Amino acid sequence: MALSITLLCLLIQVLARSVLLAAAPNALPSLASHTATHFAVHSLPNVSFPLPPSWAGQIPIPGPSDDQLFFWLFQAESQDASQNLIIWLNGGPGCSSMTGLMYENGPLKFMAQSATPSPNLDSWTKLANVLYVDQPVGTGFSSGSKAPSNIADITNDFVHWLKAFYDHFPELKRKNTYIMGESYAGIYIPYFAQSLLSNRSFLPLNLKAIALGDPSVGNGAAMTAVVTSTYLHQQFNVLKIPGPILSAFSAPDRACGFDQVLAQLTYPPKGPIVIPGNPEGLNFLLQKRQHISGQSKIKEKSNKRQAPCPPAPPPTTPALINASIHAPCALGCATYSTALAYLSAVRPCFDPYNIRSACNAANLDDTTGASRYLNRADVKAAIHAPGWKQYEECNSTVFETQNQEDVVPPAYGLLPALLAKGVKRGLSFHRILDAGHLVPHDQPRVMYEYVREFVLGKGCHAGV
């Protein structure tokens, strides 16, 4: 009976969303103050379907610089949803939140290889007012003198900018607020939340929860090299890796001490779990590997740089895999990068962000549609974006600048401190099946229901 009720509830939601799509969104009171009318987005080129009211443009970060962050705010589509505000951030670092808007959870969505947007039946604007922010400075349509180089400055910029944003949209300050994001936003959001909770007198908000999708919250080595062999075995039915190759990836577990780490993964943990050595230079206490444009760089705290690995054939045999994993230039125990190299060599369309993607799949390998659209002069004018700036999905300068700092992952102290502040709902972990790195893109309906049920805490009885 429970299954039938759930299916009926989902069916009602699908029908209701179709009706909402056919009609104009509900006419709710405007969110904007008289100082924000110039941010109004009146229409968008090549969009013939109804959209919720929205506002977009740059707002300066208070201070002596000319730094400005770009935002796009969409109003909720119902009175019930209007009580909530979701602030969405993409990661990178340096990747625009317009990716989330146009490929994941916004009211308009680019399908694979499309040049113009389509309506999104699973838009989060049916659940809340949604604010997309390009940050830090230099990301997307945000601009300024230079990108900040440390998390303290990035956090300070965001919190002060958010206060300036609320000066234009004061109605939103009282909403139930949820900060959500994915990837490197797993670094940003806990730091932002800590600052907001510690400075309520400066910016009093009704911050209800934070939600992090496939986030960078822990030790890089633990999230990559340590679990590579286990992951490859778990995903055998998808990746179809031959037995001798799997064995070649399993062998380093003992030599590198990964089996000892995995043996400690019990709940509740018996104590701190120590990563032996510095696998691939990803143990954050020692070194950090930077990935940009398909290249890798190694940075030590002493600022001495490791010589790059010489050219080598793709690691497609057990012997080559073993040599790649234990190459001195890769700092040893390089199971993660070797697995990426192997899979890229044997699977021409391998996508590390979604291992299920195929050559003809509607995946995120092609995001040129949205980038071309956002770089059109008429679109920039419509959303009040700086006409002089070329939109980039991810800004390599911001990436390289921020990766000069070895940020302490939030799992090391920050998340426990947030929980200690008295977060009522505590910490929970949810796994979305058959999704890759960008869950709202890969499983939009499931993610919509997840946000509705677990983040906002509402069931089927709350309507759509």
Short mmCIF file of C-alpha atoms in Angstrom, two decimals:
data_model
loop_
_atom_site.label_atom_id
_atom_site.label_comp_id
_atom_site.label_asym_id
_atom_site.label_seq_id
_atom_site.Cartn_x
_atom_site.Cartn_y
_atom_site.Cartn_z
CA MET A 1 0.00 0.00 0.00
CA ALA A 2 2.83 2.39 0.83
CA LEU A 3 4.30 1.89 -2.65
CA SER A 4 0.93 2.63 -4.27
CA ILE A 5 0.53 5.83 -2.25
CA THR A 6 4.03 6.95 -3.20
CA LEU A 7 3.44 6.26 -6.89
CA LEU A 8 0.11 8.08 -6.78
CA CYS A 9 1.80 11.04 -5.12
CA LEU A 10 4.47 11.13 -7.83
CA LEU A 11 1.82 10.88 -10.54
CA ILE A 12 -0.10 13.82 -9.06
CA GLN A 13 3.12 15.83 -9.00
CA VAL A 14 3.89 15.08 -12.65
CA LEU A 15 0.40 16.16 -13.70
CA ALA A 16 0.56 19.28 -11.59
CA ARG A 17 3.93 20.26 -13.02
CA SER A 18 2.55 19.88 -16.54
CA VAL A 19 -0.35 22.20 -15.70
CA LEU A 20 2.01 24.76 -14.19
CA LEU A 21 4.14 24.66 -17.31
CA ALA A 22 1.17 25.42 -19.53
CA ALA A 23 0.15 28.47 -17.52
CA ALA A 24 2.05 31.54 -16.42
CA PRO A 25 3.61 31.28 -12.94
CA ASN A 26 1.54 32.53 -10.02
CA ALA A 27 1.49 36.28 -9.58
CA LEU A 28 3.13 36.70 -6.16
CA PRO A 29 4.23 40.01 -4.62
CA SER A 30 7.54 41.13 -6.05
CA LEU A 31 10.67 40.29 -4.08
CA ALA A 32 12.48 43.41 -5.21
CA SER A 33 12.63 46.75 -3.43
CA HIS A 34 12.48 50.04 -5.32
CA THR A 35 16.29 49.95 -5.55
CA ALA A 36 16.24 46.61 -7.40
CA THR A 37 13.84 47.31 -10.25
CA HIS A 38 16.72 47.84 -12.66
CA PHE A 39 17.74 44.19 -12.10
CA ALA A 40 14.44 42.90 -13.49
CA VAL A 41 14.79 40.41 -16.38
CA HIS A 42 11.82 41.26 -18.59
CA SER A 43 12.38 38.62 -21.29
CA LEU A 44 15.00 36.26 -22.64
CA PRO A 45 15.90 35.71 -26.31
CA ASN A 46 14.60 32.43 -27.77
CA VAL A 47 12.52 31.66 -24.68
CA SER A 48 8.85 31.29 -25.61
CA PHE A 49 7.69 29.45 -22.49
CA PRO A 50 6.71 31.15 -19.22
CA LEU A 51 9.35 31.70 -16.55
CA PRO A 52 9.05 32.87 -12.96
CA PRO A 53 9.91 36.56 -12.41
CA SER A 54 13.65 36.98 -12.13
CA TRP A 55 16.30 39.59 -11.43
CA ALA A 56 19.94 39.53 -12.44
CA GLY A 57 23.05 41.67 -12.55
CA GLN A 58 26.14 42.66 -10.61
CA ILE A 59 26.15 43.97 -7.04
CA PRO A 60 29.39 45.44 -5.65
CA ILE A 61 31.13 43.85 -2.70
CA PRO A 62 31.21 46.63 -0.06
CA GLY A 63 34.70 48.03 0.31
CA PRO A 64 37.33 50.06 -1.50
CA SER A 65 37.72 47.72 -4.49
CA ASP A 66 35.62 47.55 -7.64
CA ASP A 67 34.85 43.86 -7.12
CA GLN A 68 31.33 42.78 -8.04
CA LEU A 69 29.51 39.46 -7.89
CA PHE A 70 26.91 38.47 -10.48
CA PHE A 71 23.61 36.93 -9.40
CA TRP A 72 20.42 35.61 -10.97
CA LEU A 73 17.42 35.33 -8.66
CA PHE A 74 14.23 33.46 -9.57
CA GLN A 75 11.01 33.90 -7.64
CA ALA A 76 9.20 30.85 -6.32
CA GLU A 77 6.20 29.64 -8.31
CA SER A 78 3.72 29.27 -5.45
CA GLN A 79 2.80 30.86 -2.15
CA ASP A 80 3.94 27.81 -0.21
CA ALA A 81 7.31 27.68 -1.97
CA SER A 82 7.77 31.43 -1.49
CA GLN A 83 8.58 30.84 2.19
CA ASN A 84 11.91 29.24 1.21
CA LEU A 85 15.13 30.56 -0.29
CA ILE A 86 17.75 28.25 -1.79
CA ILE A 87 21.16 29.80 -2.45
CA TRP A 88 22.92 27.65 -5.06
CA LEU A 89 26.69 27.60 -5.61
CA ASN A 90 28.76 25.59 -8.06
CA GLY A 91 32.34 24.69 -7.25
CA GLY A 92 35.52 24.50 -9.29
CA PRO A 93 36.96 26.54 -7.72
CA GLY A 94 36.06 29.16 -10.28
CA CYS A 95 33.06 27.48 -11.93
CA SER A 96 29.94 29.52 -12.60
CA SER A 97 26.66 28.80 -10.85
CA MET A 98 24.99 29.35 -14.22
CA THR A 99 25.95 25.69 -14.81
CA GLY A 100 23.60 24.72 -12.01
CA LEU A 101 20.92 27.04 -13.37
CA MET A 102 21.07 25.91 -16.98
CA TYR A 103 22.03 22.24 -16.69
CA GLU A 104 20.75 21.10 -13.33
CA ASN A 105 17.94 22.73 -11.36
CA GLY A 106 16.84 26.04 -12.91
CA PRO A 107 13.54 26.78 -14.67
CA LEU A 108 15.29 26.79 -18.06
CA LYS A 109 17.57 23.98 -19.12
CA PHE A 110 19.91 23.22 -21.99
CA MET A 111 19.71 19.73 -23.36
CA ALA A 112 22.76 18.09 -24.95
CA GLN A 113 23.96 19.96 -28.04
CA SER A 114 21.04 22.39 -27.96
CA ALA A 115 21.49 26.07 -28.84
CA THR A 116 18.45 27.37 -26.96
CA PRO A 117 16.97 26.52 -23.55
CA SER A 118 13.94 24.35 -22.82
CA PRO A 119 11.59 24.36 -19.80
CA ASN A 120 12.63 22.26 -16.84
CA LEU A 121 9.74 20.28 -15.34
CA ASP A 122 11.79 19.67 -12.20
CA SER A 123 12.82 23.25 -11.56
CA TRP A 124 13.57 24.01 -7.93
CA THR A 125 11.61 27.24 -8.30
CA LYS A 126 8.60 25.01 -7.60
CA LEU A 127 10.13 24.50 -4.15
CA ALA A 128 11.66 27.86 -3.30
CA ASN A 129 12.99 31.19 -4.41
CA VAL A 130 16.37 30.28 -5.92
CA LEU A 131 19.44 32.55 -5.95
CA TYR A 132 22.40 31.64 -8.16
CA VAL A 133 25.66 33.47 -7.40
CA ASP A 134 28.87 33.58 -9.43
CA GLN A 135 31.61 33.66 -6.82
CA PRO A 136 34.40 34.27 -6.00
CA VAL A 137 35.47 37.36 -7.94
CA GLY A 138 36.35 36.46 -11.53
CA THR A 139 33.95 33.52 -11.75
CA GLY A 140 31.34 33.61 -14.53
CA PHE A 141 30.02 37.16 -14.94
CA SER A 142 31.55 38.38 -11.67
CA SER A 143 34.41 40.82 -12.06
CA GLY A 144 37.05 42.73 -10.16
CA SER A 145 40.71 43.59 -9.84
CA LYS A 146 41.89 40.07 -8.97
CA ALA A 147 40.61 36.77 -7.66
CA PRO A 148 40.95 36.29 -3.88
CA SER A 149 43.60 33.75 -2.96
CA ASN A 150 42.35 32.36 0.35
CA ILE A 151 39.15 31.05 1.89
CA ALA A 152 39.08 33.75 4.55
CA ASP A 153 38.87 36.53 1.93
CA ILE A 154 36.39 34.55 -0.17
CA THR A 155 34.16 34.05 2.87
CA ASN A 156 34.40 37.70 3.87
CA ASP A 157 33.54 38.80 0.33
CA PHE A 158 30.51 36.51 0.13
CA VAL A 159 29.04 37.44 3.51
CA HIS A 160 29.44 41.19 2.91
CA TRP A 161 28.08 40.84 -0.62
CA LEU A 162 25.10 38.88 0.69
CA LYS A 163 24.28 41.73 3.08
CA ALA A 164 24.38 44.16 0.15
CA PHE A 165 22.14 41.80 -1.83
CA TYR A 166 19.54 41.80 0.95
CA ASP A 167 19.53 45.59 0.90
CA HIS A 168 17.96 45.27 -2.56
CA PHE A 169 15.81 42.24 -1.69
CA PRO A 170 14.95 42.68 2.02
CA GLU A 171 11.89 40.43 1.75
CA LEU A 172 14.20 37.42 1.34
CA LYS A 173 16.01 37.95 4.63
CA ARG A 174 13.10 36.46 6.57
CA LYS A 175 12.78 33.34 4.42
CA ASN A 176 13.75 29.84 5.46
CA THR A 177 17.24 29.80 3.95
CA TYR A 178 19.13 26.80 2.60
CA ILE A 179 22.62 27.02 1.09
CA MET A 180 23.24 24.23 -1.39
CA GLY A 181 25.94 23.34 -3.88
CA GLU A 182 28.23 20.65 -5.20
CA SER A 183 31.88 19.76 -5.72
CA TYR A 184 34.21 22.51 -4.43
CA ALA A 185 31.17 24.26 -2.98
CA GLY A 186 31.66 21.62 -0.29
CA ILE A 187 34.56 23.83 0.79
CA TYR A 188 32.79 27.16 0.35
CA ILE A 189 29.46 26.44 2.01
CA PRO A 190 30.60 25.22 5.45
CA TYR A 191 32.95 28.21 5.75
CA PHE A 192 30.14 30.56 4.70
CA ALA A 193 27.70 28.93 7.13
CA GLN A 194 30.16 29.21 9.99
CA SER A 195 30.66 32.91 9.31
CA LEU A 196 26.92 33.57 9.03
CA LEU A 197 26.14 31.71 12.25
CA SER A 198 28.97 33.48 14.08
CA ASN A 199 27.92 36.95 12.91
CA ARG A 200 24.18 36.99 13.35
CA SER A 201 24.29 40.57 14.59
CA PHE A 202 25.87 41.63 11.29
CA LEU A 203 23.53 39.63 9.08
CA PRO A 204 20.63 37.93 10.87
CA LEU A 205 19.31 35.12 8.66
CA ASN A 206 16.99 32.20 9.20
CA LEU A 207 19.56 29.67 8.03
CA LYS A 208 17.86 26.27 8.21
CA ALA A 209 20.32 23.88 6.58
CA ILE A 210 23.21 23.37 4.22
CA ALA A 211 23.32 20.57 1.64
CA LEU A 212 26.48 19.46 -0.16
CA GLY A 213 26.45 17.33 -3.32
CA ASP A 214 29.48 15.07 -4.00
CA PRO A 215 31.49 17.65 -2.06
CA SER A 216 35.17 18.28 -1.44
CA VAL A 217 34.85 18.06 2.33
CA GLY A 218 37.55 15.63 3.41
CA ASN A 219 41.12 14.51 2.87
CA GLY A 220 41.79 14.33 -0.86
CA ALA A 221 43.74 11.10 -0.56
CA ALA A 222 40.90 9.43 1.31
CA MET A 223 38.39 10.44 -1.34
CA THR A 224 40.55 9.23 -4.26
CA ALA A 225 43.58 6.95 -4.03
CA VAL A 226 42.60 5.09 -0.86
CA VAL A 227 39.24 3.90 -2.23
CA THR A 228 40.06 3.52 -5.94
CA SER A 229 40.48 -0.26 -5.95
CA THR A 230 37.33 -0.78 -3.86
CA TYR A 231 35.35 1.50 -6.16
CA LEU A 232 36.52 -0.26 -9.32
CA HIS A 233 35.39 -3.59 -7.86
CA GLN A 234 32.01 -2.15 -6.81
CA GLN A 235 31.41 -0.76 -10.29
CA PHE A 236 32.46 -3.90 -12.17
CA ASN A 237 29.08 -4.30 -13.86
CA VAL A 238 29.36 -0.80 -15.30
CA LEU A 239 33.06 -0.58 -16.13
CA LYS A 240 33.62 -4.23 -17.20
CA ILE A 241 37.28 -4.18 -16.15
CA PRO A 242 39.04 -7.52 -16.78
CA GLY A 243 40.12 -9.56 -13.76
CA PRO A 244 43.90 -9.17 -14.26
CA ILE A 245 43.50 -5.40 -14.46
CA LEU A 246 41.39 -5.33 -11.28
CA SER A 247 44.06 -7.39 -9.54
CA ALA A 248 46.73 -4.90 -10.61
CA PHE A 249 44.74 -2.10 -8.95
CA SER A 250 44.11 -4.20 -5.83
CA ALA A 251 47.76 -5.07 -5.19
CA PRO A 252 48.78 -1.59 -3.94
CA ASP A 253 46.12 -1.64 -1.21
CA ARG A 254 48.44 -3.64 1.03
CA ALA A 255 51.70 -2.03 -0.05
CA CYS A 256 50.30 1.49 0.42
CA GLY A 257 48.44 0.73 3.64
CA PHE A 258 45.02 1.40 2.13
CA ASP A 259 43.64 -1.88 3.47
CA GLN A 260 44.43 -0.71 7.00
CA VAL A 261 42.53 2.52 6.39
CA LEU A 262 39.52 0.73 4.90
CA ALA A 263 39.41 -1.65 7.87
CA GLN A 264 38.82 1.35 10.14
CA LEU A 265 35.75 2.52 8.23
CA THR A 266 33.16 1.57 10.80
CA TYR A 267 30.33 3.59 12.28
CA PRO A 268 30.71 5.06 14.73
CA PRO A 269 34.47 5.40 14.14
CA LYS A 270 36.72 4.26 16.97
CA GLY A 271 38.98 7.28 16.57
CA PRO A 272 40.87 9.42 14.02
CA ILE A 273 41.69 7.60 10.79
CA VAL A 274 45.23 8.34 9.63
CA ILE A 275 46.17 8.21 5.94
CA PRO A 276 49.63 6.64 5.63
CA GLY A 277 52.16 8.58 3.59
CA ASN A 278 51.11 11.02 0.91
CA PRO A 279 49.30 9.13 -1.87
CA GLU A 280 49.57 11.08 -5.12
CA GLY A 281 50.38 14.20 -3.10
CA LEU A 282 46.72 14.44 -2.08
CA ASN A 283 47.12 14.16 1.69
CA PHE A 284 46.13 17.74 2.46
CA LEU A 285 48.47 18.07 5.43
CA LEU A 286 51.45 17.57 3.15
CA GLN A 287 50.77 18.42 -0.45
CA LYS A 288 48.02 19.23 -2.90
CA ARG A 289 47.62 18.15 -6.48
CA GLN A 290 46.10 20.68 -8.82
CA HIS A 291 44.09 19.62 -11.88
CA ILE A 292 43.48 22.12 -14.66
CA SER A 293 42.91 21.63 -18.37
CA GLY A 294 43.89 17.97 -18.19
CA GLN A 295 47.30 18.74 -16.67
CA SER A 296 48.55 18.10 -13.13
CA LYS A 297 50.86 20.16 -10.98
CA ILE A 298 52.30 19.32 -7.59
CA LYS A 299 52.66 21.95 -4.89
CA GLU A 300 54.42 21.35 -1.61
CA LYS A 301 54.19 23.62 1.40
CA SER A 302 57.88 24.38 0.85
CA ASN A 303 56.90 25.64 -2.63
CA LYS A 304 59.31 23.15 -4.19
CA ARG A 305 57.79 21.61 -7.30
CA GLN A 306 58.03 17.98 -8.24
CA ALA A 307 59.28 17.31 -11.75
CA PRO A 308 56.45 16.20 -14.06
CA CYS A 309 56.30 12.55 -15.04
CA PRO A 310 57.95 11.85 -18.42
CA PRO A 311 55.68 10.72 -21.27
CA ALA A 312 54.63 7.10 -20.88
CA PRO A 313 52.34 4.73 -22.76
CA PRO A 314 48.78 4.45 -21.44
CA PRO A 315 48.62 2.05 -18.48
CA THR A 316 46.55 -0.64 -20.19
CA THR A 317 48.34 -3.78 -18.98
CA PRO A 318 49.01 -5.02 -15.43
CA ALA A 319 52.71 -4.26 -15.80
CA LEU A 320 52.11 -0.72 -17.05
CA ILE A 321 49.50 -0.13 -14.33
CA ASN A 322 51.97 -1.23 -11.66
CA ALA A 323 54.67 1.03 -13.09
CA SER A 324 52.30 3.99 -13.21
CA ILE A 325 51.02 3.51 -9.66
CA HIS A 326 54.52 3.32 -8.19
CA ALA A 327 56.21 5.94 -10.38
CA PRO A 328 58.40 8.18 -8.15
CA CYS A 329 57.36 11.26 -10.11
CA ALA A 330 53.73 10.57 -9.13
CA LEU A 331 54.73 10.45 -5.44
CA GLY A 332 53.77 6.78 -5.25
CA CYS A 333 50.51 4.92 -4.64
CA ALA A 334 48.96 6.76 -7.59
CA THR A 335 45.96 4.45 -7.99
CA TYR A 336 43.48 7.25 -8.71
CA SER A 337 45.31 8.98 -11.56
CA THR A 338 46.33 5.63 -13.00
CA ALA A 339 42.69 4.47 -13.01
CA LEU A 340 41.67 7.67 -14.81
CA ALA A 341 44.41 7.13 -17.39
CA TYR A 342 43.45 3.47 -17.88
CA LEU A 343 39.72 4.14 -18.27
CA SER A 344 40.33 7.08 -20.62
CA ALA A 345 42.50 4.84 -22.80
CA VAL A 346 40.14 1.86 -23.03
CA ARG A 347 36.81 3.75 -23.03
CA PRO A 348 36.94 6.54 -25.68
CA CYS A 349 33.95 8.37 -24.21
CA PHE A 350 34.83 7.83 -20.55
CA ASP A 351 33.44 10.60 -18.37
CA PRO A 352 34.92 10.76 -14.84
CA TYR A 353 31.91 12.82 -13.74
CA ASN A 354 29.50 10.04 -14.69
CA ILE A 355 30.93 6.62 -15.46
CA ARG A 356 27.63 5.54 -17.03
CA SER A 357 27.83 8.12 -19.80
CA ALA A 358 28.14 6.73 -23.30
CA CYS A 359 29.31 8.31 -26.54
CA ASN A 360 25.74 9.14 -27.53
CA ALA A 361 24.51 10.02 -24.02
CA ALA A 362 23.11 13.41 -23.04
CA ASN A 363 25.95 14.13 -20.66
CA LEU A 364 27.78 17.27 -19.60
CA ASP A 365 30.73 16.86 -21.95
CA ASP A 366 29.08 19.44 -24.21
CA THR A 367 28.14 22.57 -22.31
CA THR A 368 28.87 24.87 -25.22
CA GLY A 369 25.16 25.56 -25.80
CA ALA A 370 24.72 27.53 -22.59
CA SER A 371 28.10 29.25 -22.93
CA ARG A 372 27.30 30.43 -26.44
CA TYR A 373 23.87 31.57 -25.32
CA LEU A 374 25.23 33.51 -22.35
CA ASN A 375 27.86 35.16 -24.56
CA ARG A 376 25.25 36.57 -26.94
CA ALA A 377 25.02 40.36 -26.70
CA ASP A 378 21.21 40.31 -26.47
CA VAL A 379 21.29 37.76 -23.63
CA LYS A 380 23.90 39.74 -21.71
CA ALA A 381 21.76 42.84 -22.08
CA ALA A 382 18.66 40.98 -20.89
CA ILE A 383 20.33 39.72 -17.68
CA HIS A 384 22.36 42.90 -17.09
CA ALA A 385 25.68 41.05 -17.40
CA PRO A 386 28.81 43.04 -18.26
CA GLY A 387 28.94 43.21 -22.03
CA TRP A 388 32.71 43.36 -22.11
CA LYS A 389 33.25 40.09 -20.25
CA GLN A 390 33.52 36.76 -22.04
CA TYR A 391 31.54 34.17 -20.10
CA GLU A 392 33.46 31.02 -19.18
CA GLU A 393 31.92 28.04 -17.47
CA CYS A 394 35.09 27.68 -15.36
CA ASN A 395 37.81 30.29 -14.91
CA SER A 396 41.31 28.79 -14.85
CA THR A 397 42.83 31.89 -13.24
CA VAL A 398 40.46 31.63 -10.29
CA PHE A 399 41.20 27.90 -10.08
CA GLU A 400 44.96 28.35 -10.01
CA THR A 401 44.83 31.29 -7.62
CA GLN A 402 42.70 29.50 -5.05
CA ASN A 403 44.68 26.28 -5.26
CA GLN A 404 47.74 28.08 -3.98
CA GLU A 405 46.16 27.73 -0.54
CA ASP A 406 45.94 24.39 1.23
CA VAL A 407 42.46 24.87 2.65
CA VAL A 408 41.68 22.76 5.69
CA PRO A 409 38.85 20.44 4.56
CA PRO A 410 35.59 21.10 6.44
CA ALA A 411 35.55 17.55 7.81
CA TYR A 412 38.58 18.47 9.90
CA GLY A 413 36.92 20.55 12.58
CA LEU A 414 34.54 22.86 10.72
CA LEU A 415 31.62 20.48 10.18
CA PRO A 416 31.84 19.14 13.76
CA ALA A 417 31.90 22.74 14.99
CA LEU A 418 28.75 23.55 13.01
CA LEU A 419 27.02 20.55 14.52
CA ALA A 420 28.16 21.63 17.98
CA LYS A 421 26.39 24.96 17.47
CA GLY A 422 23.14 23.11 17.95
CA VAL A 423 22.02 22.18 14.44
CA LYS A 424 18.68 20.51 15.17
CA ARG A 425 18.61 18.02 12.30
CA GLY A 426 22.23 16.96 12.65
CA LEU A 427 24.28 15.40 9.87
CA SER A 428 22.89 12.88 7.39
CA PHE A 429 24.31 11.15 4.33
CA HIS A 430 22.23 10.25 1.29
CA ARG A 431 23.22 8.23 -1.76
CA ILE A 432 21.43 8.84 -5.07
CA LEU A 433 21.61 5.76 -7.28
CA ASP A 434 22.64 5.92 -10.95
CA ALA A 435 23.89 9.50 -10.71
CA GLY A 436 27.30 11.01 -11.28
CA HIS A 437 28.99 14.12 -9.93
CA LEU A 438 26.14 16.45 -10.96
CA VAL A 439 23.15 14.72 -9.43
CA PRO A 440 20.43 17.24 -10.44
CA HIS A 441 21.51 16.79 -14.06
CA ASP A 442 21.70 12.99 -13.99
CA GLN A 443 18.65 12.31 -11.80
CA PRO A 444 16.54 15.50 -11.89
CA ARG A 445 13.28 13.97 -10.64
CA VAL A 446 14.93 12.07 -7.81
CA MET A 447 16.91 15.13 -6.76
CA TYR A 448 13.78 17.30 -6.85
CA GLU A 449 12.06 14.88 -4.49
CA TYR A 450 15.17 14.68 -2.30
CA VAL A 451 15.28 18.45 -1.87
CA ARG A 452 11.57 18.52 -1.19
CA GLU A 453 11.57 15.65 1.31
CA PHE A 454 14.90 15.87 3.11
CA VAL A 455 16.21 19.42 2.70
CA LEU A 456 12.97 21.39 2.96
CA GLY A 457 11.42 18.61 5.03
CA LYS A 458 8.06 18.37 3.26
CA GLY A 459 6.16 15.32 2.09
CA CYS A 460 3.62 14.67 -0.63
CA HIS A 461 0.90 16.38 1.41
CA ALA A 462 2.61 19.74 0.86
CA GLY A 463 1.69 19.80 -2.82
CA VAL A 464 4.06 20.87 -5.53
#
